[in-house]
Amino acid sequence: MANEEDDPVIQEIDVYLAKSLAEKLYLFQYPVRPASMTYDDIPHLSAKIKPKQQKVELEMAIDTLNPNYCRSKGEQIALNVDGACADETSTYSSKLMDKQTFCSSQTTSNTSRYAAALYRQGELHLTPLHGILQLRPSFSYLDKADAKHREREAANEGDSSQDEAEDDVKQITVRFSRPESEQARQRRVQSYEFLQKKHAEEAWVHLHYYGLKDSRSEHERQYLLCPGSSGVENTELVKSPSEYLLMLMPPSQEEEKDKPVAPSNVLSMAQLRTLPLADQIKILMKNVKVMPFANLMSLLGPSIDSVAVLRGIQKVAMLVQGNWVVKSDILYPKDSSSPHSGVPAEVLCRGRDFVMWKFTQSRWVVRKEVATVTKLCAEDVKDFLEHMAVVRINKGWEFILPYDGEFIKKHPDVVQRQHMLWTGIQAKLEKVYNLVKETMPKKPDAQSGPAGLVSGDQRIQVAKTKAQQNHALLERELQRRKEQLRAPAVPPGVRIKEEPVSEEGEDDDDEEEPMDTSPSGGLHSRLANGLPPGRAVGTDSFNGHPPPGCASAPVARELRAFVEATFQRQFVLTLSELKRLFNLHLASLPPGHTLFSGISDRMLQDTVLAAGCKQILVPFPPQTAASPDEQKVFALWESGDMSDQHRQVLLEIFSKNYRVRRNMIQSRLTQECGEDLSKQEVDKVLKDCCVSYGGMWYLKGTVQS
């Protein structure tokens, strides 16, 4: 009360809201002109506006009689802009720069907080502003002068070469545009060129300018007063103060529309903090991929509870070496697919989970090993690794962040829970990829610490030692199993003298060469088409499938169906390409499928020959760089359609020639199939079986890129 008595109210002023000019009132600012030098007394020649864009242009006269005006310079500018001949389209009809143009720009898109006030007879009348514009001199006449100069130069060059141009005949290429996708349309709509074109389409509205002291201006200024402001028509204000302020200064409805359109994957921190905490964590992890917990807390702000963040981060990320890595199903949602190979999201999630699990075992991962196990294309595997690792020359891929031991010590309960989750994921990966537990690396206790750095030579030496040990174990186990199979039934109490068994008998077994699915076929290749070598313990097959004649009927049927469907689409395939397609097919199959029992090269080739295909012995040149698998070419011989005869003739040609010209193929087909062979039929058989390179035709897969 004492403060109120020291500061008494001297005067009360009634405030009125005038809305007569609310949608038409603009505030003009001239930032390059001092406030003392107004344009009120300068003649305004014309005015025009684009209402939707709130863009205004004013033309004002220049005092050419002023002693500060350079007349020669004004004449030179007019000559450059309009040329020597003046007409109706001339910018300066007096052949003298006697006017200048002012062009506006918006200072703010939200004018809801601004109003023009008029104080009269103890009353304050407020009118909301529709726009605040800054007007600056426009130099578009210089662009017009440059355009005139280029036109004159082009005209001079055209006169000198007019005779030659009449004889020139130019070839016109007709192109048809492809249908525009939704993403391409959105990018086009957001482009600068499209926005400029959209702005240019709005027509100018020409206005009449009235001076400050004109009677029409005085009449318009009366609309700044609120009509009926006398006390007779005033009613009691029944609104609350907050409602009254909201009515006085309503929020802008166009504020959201006027914001610049940002890419879909860009979100400002101000916008991010308006979302729920769970959404904030999900968006941050989806964009960053890998993050320490301390960094996440700093991004979310100091007021956020760490317990709530820990609860939310475990829903969208997994703990790897003390850091959080976004879950695979967040990056690859259901019903999505790989942009590189078209593999479904479920297969991609399994492959990425395998990479994350490998990083829980070691700081280093070898890409070839990941590709061999997951049977995904190199681009997909590279995407997985780039999310969470960096490549080191001659070493492999190293986890991108250092080991966060501080988080491990501070949150043992979270670490234990994550350890249980990884144990479940490991069991699932063992089942899907048929990984053998004996050959799996031992998991550290609750991510106890970072692994030491190992050089590439050391890794190779360790792999060689392990391979030799595994080979010795397999040899002993195989010998034991053979002895059990060869031992006859012996009555009780009868002893049989044991003789040493020669190892020469092992050479008589029909050992099949396993399918090499890795690029190098080296020590890192643990699997043969989805089955690790260790799974063969106890059988006579080292390549992961039963001996000949013992293959199960479901496996044979599934393999036969895959081969027939593949050759109905491709017609000609090398063994290398067929194996690649088969591995992609395996990667798309659900866990536990019959084809995961292991398929060797020989079984695959026998199935191809039994499915109506033949091996084409293409005579490769002696200096060819093709691998043995690339030199084994198989083709569909009989499919039951009308093209069988044409295809068989073509394949016979390539059994004697590595490359052939089209006219030779045309004449041979005509000779064998008759004169009524159409060009479309020849094109079809060539398209099905061959590729063209350098004017010659090759069977598919035989030409080296």
XYZ file of C-alpha atoms in Angstrom:
705
model
C 0.000 0.000 0.000
C 2.856 2.370 0.733
C 4.250 1.926 -2.769
C 0.847 2.653 -4.336
C 0.505 5.863 -2.300
C 3.967 7.016 -3.419
C 3.029 6.408 -7.074
C -0.510 7.751 -7.539
C -2.470 7.503 -10.804
C -2.234 10.864 -12.561
C -4.515 10.223 -15.547
C -6.637 7.440 -16.999
C -6.846 7.079 -20.794
C -9.536 5.118 -22.577
C -8.186 2.744 -25.229
C -10.227 1.879 -28.321
C -9.612 -0.737 -30.986
C -10.346 0.523 -34.500
C -10.769 -2.176 -37.148
C -11.832 -0.209 -40.225
C -8.304 -0.394 -41.734
C -7.183 -3.584 -39.955
C -6.721 -5.521 -43.224
C -5.335 -2.596 -45.237
C -2.909 -0.725 -42.993
C 0.801 -1.030 -43.803
C 3.781 0.607 -42.120
C 6.466 1.772 -44.591
C 10.055 2.112 -43.416
C 12.939 3.650 -45.405
C 16.106 2.295 -43.738
C 18.552 3.989 -46.155
C 17.042 7.432 -45.601
C 17.386 9.604 -42.460
C 14.148 10.262 -40.593
C 14.589 13.994 -41.157
C 14.586 13.546 -44.960
C 11.127 12.237 -45.772
C 9.646 11.483 -49.184
C 6.393 13.321 -48.405
C 7.061 16.248 -50.780
C 8.584 14.146 -53.599
C 6.177 13.368 -56.463
C 5.069 9.734 -56.507
C 4.618 8.673 -60.130
C 3.069 5.218 -59.640
C 2.405 2.526 -57.063
C 1.503 -1.159 -57.268
C 1.149 -4.066 -54.842
C 0.966 -7.873 -54.748
C -1.418 -8.405 -51.807
C -0.657 -12.081 -51.126
C 3.096 -11.518 -50.988
C 2.740 -8.043 -49.426
C 5.157 -6.717 -52.024
C 5.021 -3.016 -52.967
C 6.793 -0.982 -55.645
C 6.808 2.814 -55.725
C 8.140 5.048 -58.491
C 9.329 8.483 -57.347
C 10.550 11.370 -59.434
C 14.163 12.585 -59.286
C 14.793 16.314 -59.231
C 16.913 16.659 -62.379
C 17.219 20.455 -61.860
C 18.975 20.014 -58.529
C 22.603 21.243 -58.664
C 23.727 17.930 -57.182
C 22.254 15.972 -60.114
C 24.800 14.891 -62.781
C 22.960 15.290 -66.061
C 25.569 13.559 -68.233
C 25.498 10.497 -66.011
C 21.686 10.454 -66.124
C 21.714 10.554 -69.918
C 24.307 7.761 -70.083
C 22.229 5.490 -67.818
C 19.076 6.149 -69.886
C 20.976 5.358 -73.089
C 22.329 2.095 -71.672
C 18.884 0.999 -70.463
C 16.662 2.030 -73.415
C 19.091 2.359 -76.303
C 19.080 5.105 -78.912
C 15.459 4.602 -80.031
C 12.803 5.536 -77.486
C 9.364 3.851 -77.622
C 6.455 3.012 -75.320
C 8.405 0.286 -73.526
C 11.260 2.617 -72.611
C 12.036 2.980 -68.923
C 13.080 6.624 -69.259
C 10.963 8.301 -71.944
C 12.734 11.653 -71.501
C 16.107 10.036 -72.363
C 17.206 11.049 -68.900
C 17.162 9.110 -65.636
C 14.396 11.137 -64.033
C 12.858 8.562 -61.639
C 13.797 5.766 -59.284
C 11.938 2.667 -58.095
C 11.577 1.494 -54.507
C 10.941 -2.191 -53.838
C 9.686 -3.560 -50.513
C 10.710 -6.486 -48.337
C 8.940 -7.902 -45.284
C 10.577 -7.225 -41.920
C 8.438 -9.788 -40.074
C 5.691 -12.212 -40.970
C 4.018 -11.903 -37.553
C 2.518 -8.429 -37.141
C -0.089 -9.415 -34.544
C 1.869 -7.558 -31.830
C 2.040 -4.253 -33.704
C -0.551 -1.494 -34.071
C -0.754 2.137 -35.172
C -1.902 4.471 -32.386
C -3.697 7.793 -32.674
C -4.159 9.921 -29.546
C -7.020 12.400 -29.763
C -9.103 14.185 -27.091
C -7.844 12.030 -24.244
C -8.532 8.765 -26.100
C -6.051 6.281 -27.560
C -7.204 4.555 -30.748
C -5.297 1.443 -31.885
C -5.458 -0.085 -35.381
C -3.694 -3.447 -35.956
C -1.060 -3.404 -38.693
C -1.494 -5.751 -41.631
C 2.154 -5.567 -42.691
C 5.476 -3.866 -41.972
C 7.522 -3.234 -45.121
C 10.970 -1.784 -45.704
C 11.461 0.038 -49.017
C 14.872 0.312 -50.625
C 15.967 1.632 -54.030
C 15.752 -1.002 -56.762
C 18.531 -1.328 -59.351
C 16.657 -3.502 -61.810
C 17.431 -0.962 -64.533
C 21.045 -2.146 -64.456
C 19.883 -5.687 -65.298
C 17.909 -4.253 -68.185
C 21.004 -2.414 -69.422
C 23.020 -5.661 -69.340
C 20.265 -7.466 -71.238
C 20.262 -4.728 -73.918
C 24.034 -5.028 -74.237
C 23.839 -8.796 -74.750
C 21.050 -8.396 -77.306
C 23.179 -5.983 -79.332
C 26.150 -8.347 -79.278
C 23.976 -11.291 -80.304
C 22.495 -9.255 -83.146
C 25.948 -8.326 -84.458
C 27.096 -11.943 -84.377
C 23.872 -13.102 -85.998
C 24.301 -10.773 -88.972
C 27.795 -12.081 -89.724
C 26.800 -15.742 -89.635
C 23.282 -15.490 -91.055
C 24.131 -17.202 -94.343
C 25.818 -20.131 -92.622
C 22.969 -20.553 -90.134
C 20.428 -21.011 -92.940
C 22.252 -24.129 -94.197
C 22.718 -25.706 -90.744
C 20.436 -28.613 -89.939
C 20.265 -29.539 -86.279
C 19.190 -32.913 -84.969
C 16.389 -32.755 -82.417
C 16.196 -35.344 -79.670
C 12.701 -36.014 -78.345
C 12.567 -37.001 -74.692
C 9.566 -38.038 -72.651
C 9.549 -37.188 -68.976
C 8.979 -39.960 -66.480
C 6.029 -39.823 -64.061
C 6.936 -37.638 -61.108
C 7.065 -39.379 -57.736
C 5.599 -37.846 -54.589
C 9.050 -37.188 -53.086
C 10.277 -35.533 -56.289
C 7.174 -33.358 -56.360
C 7.720 -32.223 -52.774
C 11.360 -31.353 -53.512
C 10.299 -29.400 -56.588
C 7.615 -27.486 -54.659
C 10.148 -26.528 -51.966
C 12.829 -25.438 -54.427
C 13.852 -21.794 -54.829
C 13.084 -21.844 -58.545
C 9.505 -23.019 -57.957
C 8.897 -20.377 -55.263
C 10.224 -17.630 -57.526
C 7.960 -18.827 -60.331
C 5.002 -18.912 -57.934
C 5.685 -15.362 -56.794
C 6.001 -14.147 -60.370
C 2.570 -15.573 -61.242
C 0.733 -13.202 -58.883
C -0.508 -10.176 -60.794
C 0.316 -6.609 -59.781
C -2.535 -4.422 -58.519
C -2.007 -0.801 -59.575
C -2.797 1.878 -56.994
C -3.400 5.650 -56.912
C -1.116 7.651 -54.630
C -2.505 10.551 -52.634
C -0.193 12.980 -50.860
C -0.051 13.578 -47.133
C -2.073 16.797 -47.322
C -4.590 15.589 -49.869
C -8.254 15.650 -48.875
C -8.631 11.946 -49.669
C -5.778 11.132 -47.297
C -7.406 13.220 -44.585
C -10.634 11.304 -45.123
C -8.863 7.934 -44.864
C -7.131 8.974 -41.640
C -10.550 9.282 -39.981
C -10.825 5.482 -40.191
C -7.998 5.267 -37.639
C -10.558 6.425 -35.037
C -12.897 3.888 -33.532
C -16.467 4.707 -34.593
C -18.938 5.257 -31.769
C -16.229 5.912 -29.193
C -18.491 8.162 -27.143
C -19.568 6.888 -23.738
C -23.186 6.422 -24.815
C -22.509 3.354 -26.964
C -19.890 1.786 -24.721
C -20.979 -1.353 -22.911
C -19.541 -2.890 -19.789
C -16.487 -5.092 -20.433
C -17.510 -8.568 -19.350
C -14.382 -10.387 -20.606
C -11.518 -11.466 -18.365
C -8.179 -9.646 -18.744
C -6.550 -12.587 -20.539
C -9.502 -12.934 -22.933
C -9.453 -9.209 -23.598
C -5.725 -9.279 -24.414
C -6.300 -12.248 -26.703
C -9.027 -10.307 -28.532
C -6.839 -7.230 -28.712
C -3.776 -9.091 -30.018
C -4.959 -12.355 -31.631
C -2.289 -14.956 -32.508
C -1.269 -15.012 -36.140
C -2.893 -17.764 -38.182
C -0.276 -17.513 -40.919
C 2.797 -17.732 -38.706
C 3.248 -21.461 -39.284
C 2.748 -21.120 -43.036
C 5.284 -18.343 -43.346
C 8.076 -20.330 -41.706
C 10.685 -21.570 -44.172
C 10.126 -25.174 -45.075
C 12.910 -27.295 -43.608
C 13.833 -30.803 -44.749
C 11.853 -33.610 -43.149
C 14.886 -34.827 -41.148
C 15.726 -31.395 -39.676
C 14.224 -30.290 -36.352
C 15.346 -27.289 -34.348
C 16.088 -27.676 -30.650
C 13.300 -25.219 -29.858
C 10.783 -27.372 -31.711
C 12.276 -30.542 -30.236
C 11.751 -29.408 -26.644
C 8.032 -28.883 -27.262
C 7.633 -32.647 -27.828
C 7.170 -35.313 -25.136
C 10.369 -36.678 -23.604
C 10.017 -40.091 -25.282
C 9.723 -38.459 -28.719
C 12.717 -36.212 -28.021
C 14.896 -39.217 -27.171
C 13.682 -41.178 -30.214
C 14.326 -38.313 -32.648
C 17.785 -37.594 -31.227
C 18.871 -41.233 -31.322
C 17.449 -41.761 -34.814
C 19.480 -38.848 -36.154
C 22.708 -39.348 -34.169
C 22.687 -43.213 -34.189
C 25.344 -43.513 -31.401
C 25.588 -41.303 -28.308
C 26.997 -41.379 -24.770
C 24.437 -40.898 -22.009
C 26.123 -37.699 -20.816
C 25.763 -36.087 -24.248
C 22.096 -37.063 -24.393
C 21.444 -35.405 -21.034
C 23.184 -32.208 -22.151
C 20.995 -32.040 -25.272
C 17.769 -32.612 -23.358
C 18.517 -29.871 -20.836
C 19.431 -29.694 -17.149
C 15.823 -29.785 -15.938
C 15.174 -33.300 -17.287
C 15.193 -36.181 -14.784
C 17.943 -38.686 -15.579
C 15.823 -41.605 -14.339
C 13.098 -40.768 -16.872
C 15.730 -40.473 -19.609
C 17.181 -43.878 -18.682
C 13.708 -45.375 -18.843
C 13.083 -43.829 -22.263
C 16.480 -44.564 -23.843
C 16.121 -48.302 -23.226
C 13.015 -48.353 -25.427
C 14.824 -47.012 -28.503
C 18.500 -47.972 -28.049
C 20.856 -50.735 -26.887
C 23.964 -50.446 -24.726
C 27.218 -51.124 -26.604
C 30.548 -50.520 -24.831
C 28.872 -48.142 -22.389
C 27.326 -46.049 -25.198
C 23.786 -46.121 -26.580
C 23.169 -47.283 -30.167
C 19.736 -46.822 -31.732
C 17.752 -50.034 -32.228
C 17.533 -51.507 -35.696
C 13.716 -51.480 -35.865
C 13.774 -47.704 -35.331
C 15.928 -47.204 -38.439
C 14.227 -49.942 -40.478
C 10.503 -49.899 -39.618
C 8.156 -52.671 -40.656
C 7.186 -52.902 -44.364
C 10.289 -50.931 -45.414
C 13.144 -52.348 -47.497
C 16.775 -51.740 -48.384
C 17.385 -48.965 -50.959
C 20.348 -50.962 -52.293
C 19.160 -54.564 -52.588
C 15.432 -54.443 -51.820
C 15.876 -56.821 -48.843
C 12.946 -56.504 -46.383
C 13.323 -54.668 -43.080
C 13.247 -57.872 -40.993
C 16.401 -59.173 -42.694
C 18.129 -55.789 -42.364
C 17.345 -55.654 -38.634
C 18.845 -59.121 -38.119
C 22.019 -58.138 -39.983
C 22.418 -54.864 -38.089
C 21.779 -56.604 -34.752
C 24.606 -58.997 -35.631
C 26.965 -56.033 -36.200
C 25.916 -54.431 -32.906
C 26.411 -57.743 -31.098
C 29.912 -58.109 -32.610
C 30.810 -54.709 -31.179
C 29.743 -55.880 -27.716
C 32.477 -58.533 -28.060
C 35.288 -56.421 -29.532
C 36.131 -52.914 -30.667
C 36.940 -54.256 -34.134
C 34.756 -55.852 -36.805
C 35.756 -57.165 -40.233
C 33.254 -56.338 -42.971
C 33.885 -59.539 -44.956
C 33.023 -61.629 -41.921
C 29.741 -59.735 -41.465
C 28.852 -60.099 -45.156
C 29.647 -63.830 -45.057
C 27.428 -64.495 -42.054
C 24.492 -62.213 -42.916
C 24.679 -62.807 -46.713
C 23.693 -59.194 -47.344
C 25.124 -57.034 -50.101
C 28.226 -54.933 -49.437
C 26.272 -51.640 -49.514
C 23.885 -52.736 -46.755
C 26.741 -53.975 -44.565
C 28.618 -50.715 -45.125
C 25.544 -48.752 -44.013
C 25.380 -50.780 -40.795
C 29.044 -50.144 -40.017
C 28.955 -46.441 -40.880
C 26.185 -45.985 -38.289
C 28.465 -46.985 -35.424
C 32.087 -47.379 -36.583
C 34.945 -45.837 -38.528
C 37.198 -47.733 -40.928
C 40.910 -48.150 -40.149
C 43.327 -49.171 -42.900
C 44.549 -52.786 -42.594
C 42.644 -53.243 -39.334
C 38.913 -53.205 -40.054
C 36.090 -51.150 -38.557
C 36.537 -49.685 -35.067
C 33.649 -48.650 -32.820
C 33.178 -44.911 -33.235
C 33.094 -43.912 -29.527
C 35.492 -44.740 -26.688
C 34.441 -47.159 -23.976
C 32.286 -45.349 -21.364
C 33.394 -47.005 -18.136
C 31.893 -44.220 -16.041
C 28.356 -45.079 -17.121
C 28.997 -48.806 -16.548
C 30.053 -48.159 -12.932
C 27.300 -45.658 -12.217
C 24.353 -47.729 -13.530
C 25.025 -51.430 -12.852
C 21.295 -52.286 -12.879
C 20.892 -50.914 -16.412
C 24.029 -52.756 -17.538
C 22.700 -56.030 -16.116
C 19.354 -55.575 -17.861
C 21.086 -54.840 -21.166
C 23.313 -57.899 -20.688
C 20.189 -60.069 -20.418
C 18.770 -58.516 -23.596
C 21.999 -59.173 -25.487
C 21.975 -62.787 -24.279
C 18.550 -63.232 -25.856
C 19.651 -61.540 -29.081
C 22.736 -63.768 -29.209
C 20.579 -66.896 -28.907
C 18.370 -65.654 -31.725
C 21.370 -64.892 -33.951
C 22.820 -68.355 -33.296
C 19.564 -69.909 -34.455
C 19.086 -67.697 -37.521
C 22.667 -67.778 -38.795
C 23.450 -71.307 -37.518
C 26.394 -70.024 -35.498
C 28.213 -72.628 -33.415
C 28.613 -71.780 -29.740
C 32.067 -73.361 -29.545
C 33.343 -71.006 -32.213
C 31.586 -67.937 -30.818
C 33.805 -65.505 -28.909
C 33.318 -65.530 -25.168
C 31.160 -62.649 -24.016
C 32.805 -60.325 -21.471
C 31.172 -59.913 -18.083
C 28.653 -57.064 -18.375
C 30.828 -55.221 -20.857
C 33.702 -55.152 -18.394
C 36.099 -53.090 -20.447
C 37.406 -52.160 -23.845
C 39.228 -54.766 -25.888
C 42.889 -54.223 -26.724
C 43.922 -53.089 -30.167
C 45.021 -55.944 -32.438
C 46.829 -55.479 -35.734
C 45.762 -57.126 -38.964
C 48.717 -59.557 -38.987
C 47.922 -60.672 -35.446
C 44.285 -61.286 -36.366
C 45.343 -63.447 -39.321
C 47.764 -65.444 -37.169
C 45.098 -66.060 -34.524
C 42.629 -67.136 -37.221
C 45.184 -69.583 -38.686
C 45.824 -71.116 -35.257
C 42.107 -71.521 -34.572
C 41.561 -73.059 -38.018
C 44.338 -75.616 -37.432
C 42.926 -76.517 -34.030
C 39.403 -76.904 -35.408
C 40.700 -79.020 -38.287
C 42.506 -81.375 -35.885
C 39.352 -81.718 -33.764
C 37.256 -82.475 -36.837
C 39.780 -85.080 -38.045
C 39.721 -86.900 -34.699
C 35.945 -86.781 -34.488
C 35.597 -88.057 -38.054
C 38.007 -90.918 -37.353
C 36.063 -91.874 -34.233
C 32.738 -91.854 -36.091
C 34.142 -94.008 -38.886
C 35.445 -96.547 -36.425
C 32.017 -96.741 -34.799
C 30.306 -97.253 -38.179
C 32.785 -99.933 -39.287
C 32.726 -101.881 -35.996
C 30.593 -105.069 -36.428
C 28.181 -106.278 -33.823
C 30.206 -108.334 -31.304
C 28.634 -110.754 -28.845
C 29.285 -110.070 -25.170
C 32.493 -111.482 -23.826
C 34.218 -111.626 -27.239
C 37.341 -109.507 -27.677
C 38.523 -108.351 -31.090
C 42.071 -107.348 -31.729
C 42.239 -103.713 -32.917
C 44.419 -102.940 -35.938
C 45.614 -99.425 -36.855
C 43.325 -97.872 -39.441
C 45.008 -96.398 -42.490
C 44.062 -92.852 -43.405
C 44.088 -93.710 -47.090
C 40.463 -94.669 -46.894
C 39.547 -91.107 -46.287
C 40.584 -90.253 -49.803
C 37.981 -92.634 -51.180
C 35.128 -90.700 -49.617
C 33.284 -88.503 -51.995
C 34.121 -85.156 -50.482
C 32.379 -82.268 -52.193
C 33.816 -78.819 -52.529
C 31.823 -76.392 -50.346
C 30.285 -73.303 -51.944
C 32.580 -70.332 -51.326
C 30.326 -67.394 -50.515
C 33.017 -64.962 -49.388
C 34.892 -62.721 -51.837
C 38.313 -63.998 -50.686
C 37.491 -67.529 -49.575
C 40.082 -67.075 -46.831
C 40.185 -67.875 -43.178
C 37.348 -65.505 -42.341
C 34.860 -67.596 -44.305
C 33.207 -69.664 -41.601
C 29.971 -70.542 -43.325
C 29.093 -72.514 -46.430
C 25.720 -71.192 -47.623
C 24.396 -70.626 -44.142
C 25.986 -73.593 -42.309
C 29.222 -73.350 -40.297
C 31.801 -76.130 -40.673
C 31.364 -77.186 -37.072
C 27.814 -78.361 -37.781
C 29.247 -81.141 -39.958
C 30.747 -82.944 -36.969
C 29.480 -86.487 -36.872
C 28.769 -86.815 -40.605
C 30.855 -87.675 -43.641
C 30.225 -84.313 -45.265
C 32.520 -81.366 -44.602
C 30.534 -78.932 -46.731
C 27.366 -78.854 -44.693
C 24.973 -81.147 -46.598
C 24.248 -84.862 -46.518
C 26.164 -87.219 -48.819
C 24.859 -87.797 -52.388
C 21.675 -89.735 -52.440
C 20.761 -88.774 -48.878
C 19.419 -85.271 -49.496
C 15.984 -84.785 -48.008
C 13.062 -84.389 -50.390
C 11.909 -80.979 -49.006
C 15.386 -79.499 -49.522
C 15.553 -80.827 -53.080
C 12.085 -79.487 -53.884
C 12.831 -76.049 -52.457
C 16.143 -75.856 -54.305
C 14.536 -77.051 -57.558
C 11.794 -74.409 -57.230
C 14.369 -71.660 -56.689
C 16.465 -72.749 -59.703
C 13.455 -73.015 -62.035
C 12.061 -69.643 -60.980
C 15.476 -67.992 -61.357
C 16.185 -69.339 -64.849
C 12.669 -68.486 -66.022
C 13.615 -64.862 -65.330
C 17.317 -64.802 -66.237
C 17.709 -67.573 -68.921
C 21.546 -67.410 -68.742
C 23.608 -67.330 -65.523
C 27.169 -68.012 -64.487
C 27.729 -70.122 -61.392
C 29.079 -67.058 -59.588
C 25.931 -65.031 -60.305
C 23.673 -67.974 -59.418
C 25.397 -68.313 -56.041
C 24.951 -64.606 -55.407
C 21.228 -64.791 -56.171
C 20.923 -67.884 -53.991
C 22.544 -66.088 -51.047
C 20.118 -63.176 -51.452
C 17.292 -65.706 -51.507
C 18.600 -67.281 -48.284
C 18.790 -63.877 -46.593
C 15.088 -63.298 -47.274
C 13.959 -66.654 -45.855
C 12.579 -66.996 -42.307
C 14.696 -68.637 -39.601
C 14.744 -72.436 -39.620
C 13.952 -72.812 -43.320
C 14.924 -76.130 -44.914
C 17.413 -74.507 -47.294
C 19.570 -73.511 -44.308
C 20.641 -77.184 -44.062
C 23.549 -76.383 -46.410
C 23.846 -76.462 -50.210
C 27.149 -77.291 -51.964
C 28.292 -76.232 -55.418
C 27.807 -79.761 -56.765
C 24.247 -80.039 -55.443
C 23.412 -76.634 -56.917
C 24.863 -77.588 -60.332
C 23.089 -80.973 -60.341
C 19.791 -79.239 -59.608
C 20.387 -76.770 -62.448
C 21.044 -79.570 -64.937
C 17.970 -81.454 -63.731
C 15.753 -78.378 -64.194
C 15.993 -78.328 -68.001
C 19.209 -76.308 -68.197
C 22.547 -77.075 -69.847
C 26.102 -75.966 -69.247
C 27.439 -73.914 -72.159
C 31.167 -74.434 -72.675
C 31.981 -70.905 -73.769
C 35.532 -70.666 -75.228
C 36.911 -67.873 -73.044
C 40.061 -66.155 -74.387
C 43.363 -67.293 -72.795
C 44.002 -63.896 -71.187
C 40.578 -63.745 -69.489
C 40.354 -62.497 -65.922
C 37.187 -64.497 -65.190
C 37.250 -66.772 -62.149
C 36.428 -70.495 -62.469
C 32.890 -69.896 -61.200
C 32.428 -67.110 -63.764
C 33.539 -69.463 -66.560
C 30.823 -72.001 -65.691
C 27.845 -70.788 -67.745
C 24.397 -72.384 -67.498
C 21.399 -71.621 -69.723
C 17.751 -72.629 -69.818
C 17.512 -75.173 -72.650
C 13.847 -76.128 -72.591
C 11.105 -73.997 -71.080
C 8.149 -75.158 -73.180
C 7.590 -71.920 -75.101
C 8.069 -70.944 -78.759
C 11.497 -69.406 -78.081
C 13.198 -72.693 -77.158
C 14.415 -73.395 -80.707
C 15.750 -69.864 -81.196
C 17.518 -69.947 -77.831
C 19.078 -73.364 -78.531
C 20.494 -72.162 -81.861
C 21.909 -69.082 -80.151
C 23.497 -71.133 -77.367
C 25.105 -73.481 -79.899
C 26.699 -70.454 -81.564
C 28.202 -69.334 -78.252
C 29.475 -72.833 -77.470
C 31.961 -72.238 -80.307
C 32.436 -68.459 -80.095
C 33.179 -66.172 -77.158
C 31.677 -63.134 -78.920
C 29.570 -62.843 -82.081
C 28.297 -60.100 -84.365
C 24.563 -59.647 -84.819
C 24.554 -60.371 -88.561
C 26.063 -63.804 -87.902
C 23.362 -64.567 -85.318
C 20.658 -63.291 -87.694
C 21.848 -65.441 -90.600
C 22.217 -68.571 -88.444
C 18.750 -68.161 -86.949
C 17.270 -67.603 -90.403
C 19.038 -70.698 -91.707
C 17.829 -72.915 -88.864
C 14.360 -71.486 -88.242
C 13.241 -70.302 -91.677
C 12.908 -67.031 -93.547
C 9.786 -65.926 -91.657
C 11.785 -65.024 -88.506
C 10.879 -61.462 -87.529
C 13.184 -58.809 -86.091
C 11.147 -58.773 -82.861
C 11.831 -62.487 -82.306
C 15.570 -62.008 -82.840
C 15.583 -59.020 -80.464
C 13.742 -61.049 -77.821
C 16.175 -63.958 -77.803
C 19.160 -61.576 -77.767
C 17.671 -59.585 -74.893
C 16.985 -62.781 -72.904
C 20.434 -64.317 -73.261
C 22.997 -61.719 -74.352
C 24.483 -58.304 -73.748
C 26.007 -55.967 -76.319
C 29.387 -54.350 -75.795
C 31.526 -52.556 -78.388
C 29.412 -53.744 -81.318
C 29.736 -57.424 -80.292
C 27.294 -59.724 -78.498
C 28.268 -61.820 -75.449
C 26.384 -64.265 -73.280
C 25.258 -62.677 -70.037
C 27.931 -62.734 -67.349
C 30.812 -63.603 -69.682
C 31.965 -60.095 -70.556
C 34.253 -58.558 -67.932
C 33.440 -54.979 -66.920
